[in-house]
Coordinates of C-alpha atoms and ligand atoms in Angstrom, one line a residue:
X28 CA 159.5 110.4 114.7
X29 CA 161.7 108.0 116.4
X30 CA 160.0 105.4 115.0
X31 CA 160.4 106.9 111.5
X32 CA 164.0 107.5 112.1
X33 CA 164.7 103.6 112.9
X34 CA 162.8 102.6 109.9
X35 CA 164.2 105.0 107.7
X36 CA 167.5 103.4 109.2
X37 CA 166.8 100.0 108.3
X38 CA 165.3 100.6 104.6
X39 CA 168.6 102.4 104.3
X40 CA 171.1 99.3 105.4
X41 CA 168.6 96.8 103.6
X42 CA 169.6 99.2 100.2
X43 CA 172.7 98.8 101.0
X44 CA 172.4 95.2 101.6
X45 CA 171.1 94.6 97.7
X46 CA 173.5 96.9 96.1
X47 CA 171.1 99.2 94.3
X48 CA 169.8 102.6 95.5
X49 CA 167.4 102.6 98.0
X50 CA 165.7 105.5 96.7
X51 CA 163.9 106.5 93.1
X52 CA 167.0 106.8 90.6
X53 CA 167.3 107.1 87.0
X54 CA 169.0 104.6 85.2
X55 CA 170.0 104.1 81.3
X56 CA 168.3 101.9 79.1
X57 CA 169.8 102.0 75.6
X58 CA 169.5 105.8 74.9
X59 CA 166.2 106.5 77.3
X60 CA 166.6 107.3 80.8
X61 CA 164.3 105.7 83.4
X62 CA 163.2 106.3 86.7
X63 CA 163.4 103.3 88.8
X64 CA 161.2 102.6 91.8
X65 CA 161.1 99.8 94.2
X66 CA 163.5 98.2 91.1
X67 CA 161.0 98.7 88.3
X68 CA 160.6 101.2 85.2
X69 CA 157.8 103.7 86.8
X70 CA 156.3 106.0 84.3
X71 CA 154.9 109.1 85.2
X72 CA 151.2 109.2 84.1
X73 CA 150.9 112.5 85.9
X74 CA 149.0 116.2 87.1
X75 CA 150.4 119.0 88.3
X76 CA 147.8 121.2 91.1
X77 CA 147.2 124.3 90.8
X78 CA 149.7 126.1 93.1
X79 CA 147.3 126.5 96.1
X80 CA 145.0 123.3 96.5
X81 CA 147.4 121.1 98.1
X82 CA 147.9 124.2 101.0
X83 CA 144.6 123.1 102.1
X84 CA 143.8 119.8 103.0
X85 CA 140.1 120.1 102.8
X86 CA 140.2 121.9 99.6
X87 CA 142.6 119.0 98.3
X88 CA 139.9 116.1 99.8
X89 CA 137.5 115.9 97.0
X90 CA 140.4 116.5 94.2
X91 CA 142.1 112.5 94.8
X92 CA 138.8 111.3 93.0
X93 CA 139.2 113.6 90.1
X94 CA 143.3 112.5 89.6
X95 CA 141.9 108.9 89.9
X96 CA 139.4 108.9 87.5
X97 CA 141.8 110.6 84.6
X98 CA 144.2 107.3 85.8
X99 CA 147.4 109.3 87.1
X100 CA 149.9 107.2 88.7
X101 CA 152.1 110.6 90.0
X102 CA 151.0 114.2 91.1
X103 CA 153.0 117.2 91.2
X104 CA 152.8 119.1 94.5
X105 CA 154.6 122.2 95.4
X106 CA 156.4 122.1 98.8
X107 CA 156.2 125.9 100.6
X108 CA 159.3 127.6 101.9
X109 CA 157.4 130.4 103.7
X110 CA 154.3 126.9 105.2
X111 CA 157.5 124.9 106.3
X112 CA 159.6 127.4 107.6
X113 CA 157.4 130.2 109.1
X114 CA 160.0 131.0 112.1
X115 CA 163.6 131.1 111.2
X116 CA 165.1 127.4 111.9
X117 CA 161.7 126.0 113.4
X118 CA 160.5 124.1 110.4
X119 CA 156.6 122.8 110.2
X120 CA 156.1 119.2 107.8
X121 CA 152.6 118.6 108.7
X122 CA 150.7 119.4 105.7
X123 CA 153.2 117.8 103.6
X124 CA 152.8 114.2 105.7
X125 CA 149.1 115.0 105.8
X126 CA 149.6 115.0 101.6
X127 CA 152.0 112.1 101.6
X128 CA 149.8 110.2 103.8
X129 CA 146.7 110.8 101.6
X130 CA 148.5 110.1 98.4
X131 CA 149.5 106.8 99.4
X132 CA 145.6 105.9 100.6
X133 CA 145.3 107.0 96.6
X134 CA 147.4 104.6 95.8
X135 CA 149.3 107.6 93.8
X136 CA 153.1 108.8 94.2
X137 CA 154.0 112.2 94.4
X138 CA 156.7 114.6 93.0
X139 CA 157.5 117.3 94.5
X140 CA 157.9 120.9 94.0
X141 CA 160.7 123.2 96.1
X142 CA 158.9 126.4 96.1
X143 CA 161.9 127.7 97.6
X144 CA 164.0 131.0 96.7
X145 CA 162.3 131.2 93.2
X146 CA 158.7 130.4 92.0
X147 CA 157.9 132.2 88.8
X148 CA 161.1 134.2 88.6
X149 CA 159.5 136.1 92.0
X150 CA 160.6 135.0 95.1
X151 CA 156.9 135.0 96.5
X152 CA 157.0 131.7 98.7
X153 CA 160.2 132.9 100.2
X154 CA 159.1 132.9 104.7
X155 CA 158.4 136.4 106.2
X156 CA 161.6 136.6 108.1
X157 CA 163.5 136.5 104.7
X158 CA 160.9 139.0 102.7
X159 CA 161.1 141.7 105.5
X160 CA 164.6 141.7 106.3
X161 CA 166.5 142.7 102.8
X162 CA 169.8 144.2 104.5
X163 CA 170.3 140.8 105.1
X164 CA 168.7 138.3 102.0
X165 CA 169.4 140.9 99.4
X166 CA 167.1 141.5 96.3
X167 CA 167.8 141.7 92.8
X168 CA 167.7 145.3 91.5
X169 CA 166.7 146.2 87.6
X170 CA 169.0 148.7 85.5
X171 CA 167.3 151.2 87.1
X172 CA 167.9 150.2 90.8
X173 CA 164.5 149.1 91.7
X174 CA 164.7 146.5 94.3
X175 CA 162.6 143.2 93.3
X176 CA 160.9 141.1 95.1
X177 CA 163.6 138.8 93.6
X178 CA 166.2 137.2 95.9
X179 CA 169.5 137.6 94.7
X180 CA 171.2 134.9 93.7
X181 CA 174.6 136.4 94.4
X182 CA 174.0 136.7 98.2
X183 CA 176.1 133.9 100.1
X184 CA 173.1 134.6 103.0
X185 CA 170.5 133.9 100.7
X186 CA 171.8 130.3 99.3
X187 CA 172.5 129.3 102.7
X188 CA 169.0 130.0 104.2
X189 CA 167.2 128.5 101.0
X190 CA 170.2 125.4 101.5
X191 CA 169.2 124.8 105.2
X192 CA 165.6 124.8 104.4
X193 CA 165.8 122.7 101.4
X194 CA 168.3 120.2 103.3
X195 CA 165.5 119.9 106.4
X196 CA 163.0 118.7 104.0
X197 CA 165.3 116.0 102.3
X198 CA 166.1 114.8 106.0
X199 CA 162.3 114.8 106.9
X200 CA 161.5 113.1 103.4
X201 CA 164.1 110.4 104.2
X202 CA 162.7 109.9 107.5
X203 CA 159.3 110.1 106.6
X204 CA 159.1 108.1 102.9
X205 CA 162.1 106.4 102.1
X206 CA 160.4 103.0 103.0
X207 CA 157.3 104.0 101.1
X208 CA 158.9 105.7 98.3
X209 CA 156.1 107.7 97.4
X210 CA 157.9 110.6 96.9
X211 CA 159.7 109.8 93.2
X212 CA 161.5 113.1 92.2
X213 CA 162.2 116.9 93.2
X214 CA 161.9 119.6 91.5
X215 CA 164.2 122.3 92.9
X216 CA 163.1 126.3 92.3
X217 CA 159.8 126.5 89.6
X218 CA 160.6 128.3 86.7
X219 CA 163.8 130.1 87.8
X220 CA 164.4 133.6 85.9
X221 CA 165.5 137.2 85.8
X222 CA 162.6 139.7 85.2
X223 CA 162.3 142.8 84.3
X224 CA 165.9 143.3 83.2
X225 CA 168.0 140.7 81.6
X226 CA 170.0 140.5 84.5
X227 CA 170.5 141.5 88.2
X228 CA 171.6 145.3 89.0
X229 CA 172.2 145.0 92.8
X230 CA 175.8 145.6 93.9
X231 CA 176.7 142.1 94.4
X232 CA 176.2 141.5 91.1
X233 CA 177.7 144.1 89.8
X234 CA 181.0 143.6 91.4
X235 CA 180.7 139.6 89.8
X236 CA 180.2 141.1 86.1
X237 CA 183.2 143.1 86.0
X238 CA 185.0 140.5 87.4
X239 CA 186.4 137.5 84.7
X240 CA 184.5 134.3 83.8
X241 CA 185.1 131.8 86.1
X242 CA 187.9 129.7 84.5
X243 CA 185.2 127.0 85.9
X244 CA 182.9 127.7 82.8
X245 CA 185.8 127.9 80.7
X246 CA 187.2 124.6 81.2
X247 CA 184.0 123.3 80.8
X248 CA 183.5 125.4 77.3
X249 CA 186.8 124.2 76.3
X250 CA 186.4 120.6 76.9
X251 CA 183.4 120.6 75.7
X252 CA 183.5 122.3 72.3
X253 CA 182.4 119.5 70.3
X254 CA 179.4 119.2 71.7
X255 CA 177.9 122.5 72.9
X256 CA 174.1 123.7 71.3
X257 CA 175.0 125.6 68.0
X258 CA 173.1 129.0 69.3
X259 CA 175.3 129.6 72.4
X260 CA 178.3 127.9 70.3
X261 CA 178.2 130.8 67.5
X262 CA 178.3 133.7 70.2
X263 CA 181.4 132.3 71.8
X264 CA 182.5 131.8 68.3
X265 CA 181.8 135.3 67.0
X266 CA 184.0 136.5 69.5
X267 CA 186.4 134.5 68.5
X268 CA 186.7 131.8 71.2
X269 CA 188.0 133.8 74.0
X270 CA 189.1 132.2 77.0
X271 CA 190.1 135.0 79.5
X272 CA 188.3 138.1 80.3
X273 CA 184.9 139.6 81.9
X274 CA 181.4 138.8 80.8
X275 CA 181.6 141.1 78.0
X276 CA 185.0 140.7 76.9
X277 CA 184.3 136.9 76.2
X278 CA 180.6 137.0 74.8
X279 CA 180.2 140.3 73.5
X280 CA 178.3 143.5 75.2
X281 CA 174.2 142.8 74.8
X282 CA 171.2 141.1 76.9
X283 CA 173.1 138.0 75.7
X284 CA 175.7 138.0 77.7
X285 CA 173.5 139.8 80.6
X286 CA 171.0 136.5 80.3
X287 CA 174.6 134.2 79.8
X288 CA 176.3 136.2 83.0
X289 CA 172.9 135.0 85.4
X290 CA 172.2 131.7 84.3
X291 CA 175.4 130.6 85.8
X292 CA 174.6 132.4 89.0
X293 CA 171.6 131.1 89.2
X294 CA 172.5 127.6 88.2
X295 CA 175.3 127.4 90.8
X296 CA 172.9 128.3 93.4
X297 CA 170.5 125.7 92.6
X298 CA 173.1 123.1 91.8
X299 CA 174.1 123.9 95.5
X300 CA 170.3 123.5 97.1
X301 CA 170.0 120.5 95.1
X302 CA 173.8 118.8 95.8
X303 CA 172.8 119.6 99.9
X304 CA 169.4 117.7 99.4
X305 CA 171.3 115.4 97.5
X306 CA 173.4 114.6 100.3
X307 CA 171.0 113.6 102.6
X308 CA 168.7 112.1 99.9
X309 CA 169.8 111.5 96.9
X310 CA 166.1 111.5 95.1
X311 CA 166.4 112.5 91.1
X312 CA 166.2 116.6 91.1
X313 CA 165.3 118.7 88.2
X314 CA 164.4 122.2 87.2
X315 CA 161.5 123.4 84.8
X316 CA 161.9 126.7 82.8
X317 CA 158.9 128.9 81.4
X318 CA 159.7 128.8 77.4
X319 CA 160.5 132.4 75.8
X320 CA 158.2 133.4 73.4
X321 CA 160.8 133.2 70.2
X322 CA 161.9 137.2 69.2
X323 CA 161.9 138.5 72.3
X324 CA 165.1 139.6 74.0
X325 CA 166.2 139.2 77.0
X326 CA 164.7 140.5 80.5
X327 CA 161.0 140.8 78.3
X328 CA 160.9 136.9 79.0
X329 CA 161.9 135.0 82.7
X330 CA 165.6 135.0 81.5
X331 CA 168.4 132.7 82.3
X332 CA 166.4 129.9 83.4
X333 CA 167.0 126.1 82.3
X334 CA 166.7 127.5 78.4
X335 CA 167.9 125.1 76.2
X336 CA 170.0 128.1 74.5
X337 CA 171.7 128.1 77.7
X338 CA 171.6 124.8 78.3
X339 CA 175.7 124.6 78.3
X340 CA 175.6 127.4 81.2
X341 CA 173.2 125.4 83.7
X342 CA 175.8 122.2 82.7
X343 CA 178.8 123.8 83.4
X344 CA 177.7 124.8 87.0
X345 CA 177.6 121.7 88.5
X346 CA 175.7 118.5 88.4
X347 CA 173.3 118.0 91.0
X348 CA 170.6 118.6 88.3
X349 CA 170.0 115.8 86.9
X350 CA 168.0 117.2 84.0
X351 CA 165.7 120.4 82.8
X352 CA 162.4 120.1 81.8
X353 CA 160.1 122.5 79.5
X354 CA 156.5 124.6 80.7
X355 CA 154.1 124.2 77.7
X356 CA 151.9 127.1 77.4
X357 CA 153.7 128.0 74.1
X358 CA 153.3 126.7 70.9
X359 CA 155.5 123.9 68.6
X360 CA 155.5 121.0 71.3
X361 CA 158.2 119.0 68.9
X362 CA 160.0 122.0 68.4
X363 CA 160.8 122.6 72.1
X364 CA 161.4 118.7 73.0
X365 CA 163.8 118.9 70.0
X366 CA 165.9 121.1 72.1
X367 CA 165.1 120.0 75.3
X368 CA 166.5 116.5 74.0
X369 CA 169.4 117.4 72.9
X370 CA 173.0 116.2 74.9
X371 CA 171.2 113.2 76.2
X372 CA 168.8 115.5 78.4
X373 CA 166.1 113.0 79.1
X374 CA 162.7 114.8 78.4
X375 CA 160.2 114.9 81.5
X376 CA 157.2 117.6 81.0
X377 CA 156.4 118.7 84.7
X378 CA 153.3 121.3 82.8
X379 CA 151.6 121.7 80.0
X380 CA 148.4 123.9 79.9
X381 CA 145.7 121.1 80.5
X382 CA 143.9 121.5 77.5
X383 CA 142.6 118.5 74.8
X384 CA 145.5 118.0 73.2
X385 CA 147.6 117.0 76.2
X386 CA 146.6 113.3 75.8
X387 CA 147.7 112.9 72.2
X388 CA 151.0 114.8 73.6
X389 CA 151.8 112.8 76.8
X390 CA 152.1 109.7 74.2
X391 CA 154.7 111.7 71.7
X392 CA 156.6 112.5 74.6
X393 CA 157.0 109.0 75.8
X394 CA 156.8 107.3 72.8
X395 CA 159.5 109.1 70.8
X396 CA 161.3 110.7 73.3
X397 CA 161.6 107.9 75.6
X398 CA 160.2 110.2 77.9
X399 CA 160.1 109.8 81.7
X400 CA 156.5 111.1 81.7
X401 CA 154.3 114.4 81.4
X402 CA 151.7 116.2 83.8
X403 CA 149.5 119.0 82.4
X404 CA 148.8 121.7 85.2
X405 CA 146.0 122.4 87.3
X406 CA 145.2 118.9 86.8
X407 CA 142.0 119.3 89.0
X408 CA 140.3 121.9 86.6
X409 CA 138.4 119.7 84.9
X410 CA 134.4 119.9 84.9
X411 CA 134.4 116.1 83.5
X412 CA 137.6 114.0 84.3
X413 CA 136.1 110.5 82.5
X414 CA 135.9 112.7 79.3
X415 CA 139.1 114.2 79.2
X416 CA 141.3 112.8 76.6
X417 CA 144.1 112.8 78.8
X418 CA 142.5 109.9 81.4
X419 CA 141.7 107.9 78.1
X420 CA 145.1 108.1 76.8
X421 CA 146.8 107.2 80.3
X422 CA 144.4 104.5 80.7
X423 CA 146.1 102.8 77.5
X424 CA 149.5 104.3 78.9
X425 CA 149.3 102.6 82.3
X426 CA 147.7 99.4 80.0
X427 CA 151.5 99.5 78.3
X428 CA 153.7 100.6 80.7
X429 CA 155.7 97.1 81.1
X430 CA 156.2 97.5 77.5
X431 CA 157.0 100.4 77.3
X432 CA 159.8 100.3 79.5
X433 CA 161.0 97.0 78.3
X434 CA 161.3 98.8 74.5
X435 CA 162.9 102.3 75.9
X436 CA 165.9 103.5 74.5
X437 CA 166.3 100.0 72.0
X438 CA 165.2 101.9 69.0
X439 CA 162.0 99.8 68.9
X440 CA 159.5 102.4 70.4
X441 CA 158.0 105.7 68.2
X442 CA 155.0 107.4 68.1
X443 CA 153.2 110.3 66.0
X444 CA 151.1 113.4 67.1
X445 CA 149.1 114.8 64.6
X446 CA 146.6 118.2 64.0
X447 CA 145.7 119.5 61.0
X448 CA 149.0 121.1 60.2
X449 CA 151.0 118.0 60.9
X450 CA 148.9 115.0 59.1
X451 CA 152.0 113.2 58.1
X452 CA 154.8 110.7 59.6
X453 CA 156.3 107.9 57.8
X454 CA 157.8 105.5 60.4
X455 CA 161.0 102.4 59.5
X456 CA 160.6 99.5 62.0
X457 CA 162.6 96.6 61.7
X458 CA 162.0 95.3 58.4
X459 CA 158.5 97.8 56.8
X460 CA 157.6 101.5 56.2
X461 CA 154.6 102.5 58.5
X462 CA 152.8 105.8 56.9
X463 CA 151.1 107.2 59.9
X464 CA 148.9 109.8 59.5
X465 CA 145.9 111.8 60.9
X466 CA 142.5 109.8 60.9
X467 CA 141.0 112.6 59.0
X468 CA 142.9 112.5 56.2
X469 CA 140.6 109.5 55.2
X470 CA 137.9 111.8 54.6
X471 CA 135.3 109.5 56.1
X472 CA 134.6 111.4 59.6
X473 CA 132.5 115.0 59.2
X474 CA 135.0 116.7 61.4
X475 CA 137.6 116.5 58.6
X476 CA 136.1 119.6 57.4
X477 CA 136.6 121.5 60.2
X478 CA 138.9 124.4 60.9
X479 CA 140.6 122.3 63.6
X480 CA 141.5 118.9 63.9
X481 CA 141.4 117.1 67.5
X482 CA 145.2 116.2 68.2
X483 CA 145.8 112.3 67.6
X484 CA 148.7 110.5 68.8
X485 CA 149.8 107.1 69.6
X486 CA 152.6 104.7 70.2
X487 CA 153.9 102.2 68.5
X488 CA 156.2 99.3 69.8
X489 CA 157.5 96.6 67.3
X490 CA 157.5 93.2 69.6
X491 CA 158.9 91.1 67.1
X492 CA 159.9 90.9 62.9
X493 CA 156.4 91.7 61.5
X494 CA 154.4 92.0 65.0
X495 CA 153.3 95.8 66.4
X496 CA 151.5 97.1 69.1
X497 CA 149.8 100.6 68.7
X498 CA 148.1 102.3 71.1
X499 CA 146.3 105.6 70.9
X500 CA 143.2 107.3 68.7
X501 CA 143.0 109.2 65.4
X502 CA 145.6 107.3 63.2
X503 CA 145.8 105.7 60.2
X504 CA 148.6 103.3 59.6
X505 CA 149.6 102.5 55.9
X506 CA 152.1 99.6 55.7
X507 CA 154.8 98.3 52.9
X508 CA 158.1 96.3 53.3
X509 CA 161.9 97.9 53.5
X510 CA 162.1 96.1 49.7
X511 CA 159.8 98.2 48.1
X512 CA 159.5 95.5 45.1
X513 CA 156.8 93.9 47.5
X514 CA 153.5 94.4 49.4
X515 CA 153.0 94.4 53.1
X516 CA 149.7 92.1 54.1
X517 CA 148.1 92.6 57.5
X518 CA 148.4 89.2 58.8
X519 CA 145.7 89.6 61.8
X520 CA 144.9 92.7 63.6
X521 CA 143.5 92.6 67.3
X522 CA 141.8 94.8 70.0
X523 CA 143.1 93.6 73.5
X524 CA 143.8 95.1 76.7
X525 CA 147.3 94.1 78.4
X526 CA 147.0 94.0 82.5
X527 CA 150.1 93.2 84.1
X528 CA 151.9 93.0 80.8
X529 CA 149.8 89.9 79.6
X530 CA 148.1 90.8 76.1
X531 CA 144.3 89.5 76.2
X532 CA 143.3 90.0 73.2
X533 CA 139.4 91.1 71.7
X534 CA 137.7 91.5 68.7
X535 CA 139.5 90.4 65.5
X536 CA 139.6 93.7 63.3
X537 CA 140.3 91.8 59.6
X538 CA 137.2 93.4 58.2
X539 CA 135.5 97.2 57.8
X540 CA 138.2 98.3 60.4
X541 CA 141.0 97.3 58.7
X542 CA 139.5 98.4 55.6
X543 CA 139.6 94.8 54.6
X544 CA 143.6 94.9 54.9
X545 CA 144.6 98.4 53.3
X546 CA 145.4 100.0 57.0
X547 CA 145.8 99.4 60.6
X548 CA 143.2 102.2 62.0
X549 CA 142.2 104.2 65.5
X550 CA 139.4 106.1 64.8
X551 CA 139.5 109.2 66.4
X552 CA 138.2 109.6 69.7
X553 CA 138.3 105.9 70.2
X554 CA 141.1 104.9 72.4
X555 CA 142.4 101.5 72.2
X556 CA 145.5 99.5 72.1
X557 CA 145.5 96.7 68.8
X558 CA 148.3 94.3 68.1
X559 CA 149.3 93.6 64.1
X560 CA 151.1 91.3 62.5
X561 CA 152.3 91.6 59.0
X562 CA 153.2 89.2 56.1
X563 CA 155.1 90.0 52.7
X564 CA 153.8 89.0 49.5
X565 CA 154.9 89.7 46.0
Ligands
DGJ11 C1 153.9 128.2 85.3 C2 154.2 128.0 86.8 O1 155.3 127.1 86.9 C3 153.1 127.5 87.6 O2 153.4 127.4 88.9 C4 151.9 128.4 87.4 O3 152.1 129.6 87.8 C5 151.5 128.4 85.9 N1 152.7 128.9 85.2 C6 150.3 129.3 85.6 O4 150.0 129.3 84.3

């Protein structure tokens, strides 16, 4: 430990020394947000385990293999109140250096997950000591009275005892990983809500909804007017912009203002874990949020959480969160990115329900929202990781990554995602139209007449005035100039592989696969990056 302290020490005054962070941070490119590490763009090709298998280290063993073989560059590990904190104040970091030490024999870098006061709106991770002593860590009670096994995030005991836990592990993750950096991120809480009732009934809270908004939130609605997401906008609105007076007085009586009322609570409390872990180490923090199923009020969903109807709320709290990040086990992925994306909220998808569209997906997200990078969970489910379509597409991913984050946030980087429902994206780069569509809408493959289409999705980067680089499976790429008096020619189009950022190109494609110059095409199921330049002709 002493040993770790001194090197920790000296990584920390050689930061200094070069004036950047000596840590993971995100940093601004154009409009894209980018996690730096070790000084370069890292983008996270990443899994999320299933909650247990990293609380075994035998179980975990034969996983590494799996995550390798689908060519993930992070993995997303949850990090135990109740393993590292069994007695009160005597705090256990074995199995998480056992993890860390094992990741970076993988070669793989780790984010990780606090599993702290909240883990599925329950508090089910929280230590013994806390669970069987309630006088003291308070629970949150429904409209009926019923304790929860819910901390409450109104009880000054319970912040501090999730704080001090959270701030132990930041000090032993500075000790033990700031030189290696393979921890990149933290996620603070998992999927923060209030369940069954839309918000807490336990006498603390109570006392804190009859009492007036914080003239905190205020300011912060005030100030911020202009800007604010046009669903919690119209209920401050519809009642008429007040800016002095209780919950209800201000936002109207309903599960609206219940869910409004505990997402600041429980956004100050985790701005607070994560500004104490900041202290110490200031890694990137974010929190995730489990999506509500649209129609359904209130306290029927996990409510309050990182929403992005509420996204104002968990803003005006404080700003140790560096940004919130959507679960995908709903429906309408550009729907929910939409929102997520919205006030410069940089998209990173921490889960997605690993099923075969997640490859096609993890390109949309990084392709059009400049994303910082995606992990479906239980990444180790898979019967046959060198088939899933994930591993193919990060294998093209990792392929472009220098690209990638030399084109982020420059306005020179899209991509599509298509099913059967979606077929369709026309695409302006620099000075041509690209019509990108589903590979199925050709017609040509027998699995256009099935009920489903396979998802396809790919990137494309424009490197120069008429040169492209695409990189993905099941699109077809129709071309014309911004001048629509003329034709667009495909000047040469080429398979390749980059490694290291240098392009090596393969087999010319001018023929059948181009369809003798009509389109640029990835056949469905074939993953591969091609490089296209065009020429205009009258
Ligand atoms: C979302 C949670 O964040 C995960 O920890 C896990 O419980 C999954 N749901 C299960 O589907």
């Amino acid at each position: 430990m002493r040993s770790g302290l001194i090197i920790g020490l000296v990584a920390s005054v050689l930061g200094l020394l070069s004036g950047q962070p000596n840590q993971p941070y995100l940093r601004n490119q154009g409009t894209a947000t980018q996690l730096i590490v070790e000084g370069k763009p890292f983008l996270v090709l990443g899994g999320e385990l299933g909650n247990s298998s990293a609380t075994d280290m035998n179980y975990l063993q034969p996983i590494w293999p799996t995550l390798k073989s689908m060519n993930l560059n992070t993995v997303l590990v949850p990090v135990f109140w109740e393993l590292i904190e069994p007695t009160e104040g005597i705090f256990d970091f074995s199995l998480l250096d056992s993890t860390i030490s094992e990741a970076r024999k993988q070669d793989l870098k780790l984010i990780l997950l606090w599993f702290g006061s909240w883990k599925n709106s329950m508090s089910s991770h929280a230590p013994a000591w806390i669970k069987k002593n309630q006088e003291r860590f308070p629970r949150a009670k429904d409209d009926k009275g019923c304790s929860q096994e819910i901390l409450t995030p109104f009880s000054e005991n319970n912040l501090k005892a999730d704080v001090q836990a959270f701030e132990k592990l930041m000090q032993h993750l500075k000790v033990f990983d700031q030189k290696q950096q393979t921890v990149l991120m933290v996620q603070v809480e998992n999927e923060v809500g209030m369940l069954p009732s839309a918000r807490d009934y336990c006498p603390l809270a109570n006392e804190k909804f009859g009492q007036n908004v914080p003239t905190e939130l205020i300011n912060y609605l005030q100030k911020n007017r202009a800007k604010l997401v046009p669903e919690f906008l119209k209920i401050w609105e519809q009642n008429g912009f007040k800016s002095n007076g209780a919950w209800e007085e201000i936002f109207g009586k309903g599960t609206h203002t219940d869910e409004l009322f505990m997402a600041w609570y429980f956004s100050k409390f985790t701005n607070a874990v994560a500004a104490a872990g900041k202290k110490i180490y200031p890694l990137p923090m974010f929190v995730n949020a489990a999506l509500n199923r649209t129609g359904r009020e209130p306290g029927n969903y996990p409510s309050a959480g990182p929403l992005p109807h509420l996204m104002d709320i968990w803003k005006a709290a404080g700003t140790a969160i560096d940004f919130f990040s959507p679960d995908f086990y709903n429906p309408d992925f550009k729907h929910w990115n939409d929102l997520y994306t919205r006030q410069d909220n940089p998209l990173f998808i921490p889960e997605h329900r690993f099923d075969k569209t997640v490859g096609a997906k993890a390109a949309y997200a990084i392709g059009h929202y400049g994303g910082l990078g995606f992990a479906p969970f239980s990444i180790e489910s898979t019967e046959e990781p060198l088939n899933e379509p994930l591993g193919k597409m990060y294998g093209l991913l990792a392929q472009m990554s220098p690209l990638i984050a030399q084109q982020q946030g420059k306005g020179t980087m899209d991509a599509v995602l298509f099913d059967k429902d979606d077929t369709e994206k026309v695409l302006t780069m620099g000075d041509f139209v690209l019509t990108c569509r589903h590979d199925y809408t050709l017609g040509w493959s027998p699995n256009a007449k099935n009920e489903t289409w396979e998802s396809g999705g790919a990137v494309i980067v424009q490197t120069d005035d008429s040169e492209y680089f695409v990189a993905g499976t099941g699109v077809v790429i129709t071309l014309q100039p911004l001048d629509r008096n003329k034709i667009a020619g495909i000047l040469s189009d080429e398979e390749g592989q980059f490694s290291e950022g240098k392009w090596t190109p393969g087999r010319k494609l001018n023929g059948d696969q181009t369809h003798q110059g009509r389109h640029v095409r990835l056949p469905m199921g074939e993953y591969a990056i091609q490089r296209f330049e065009l020429y205009i002709y009258e």
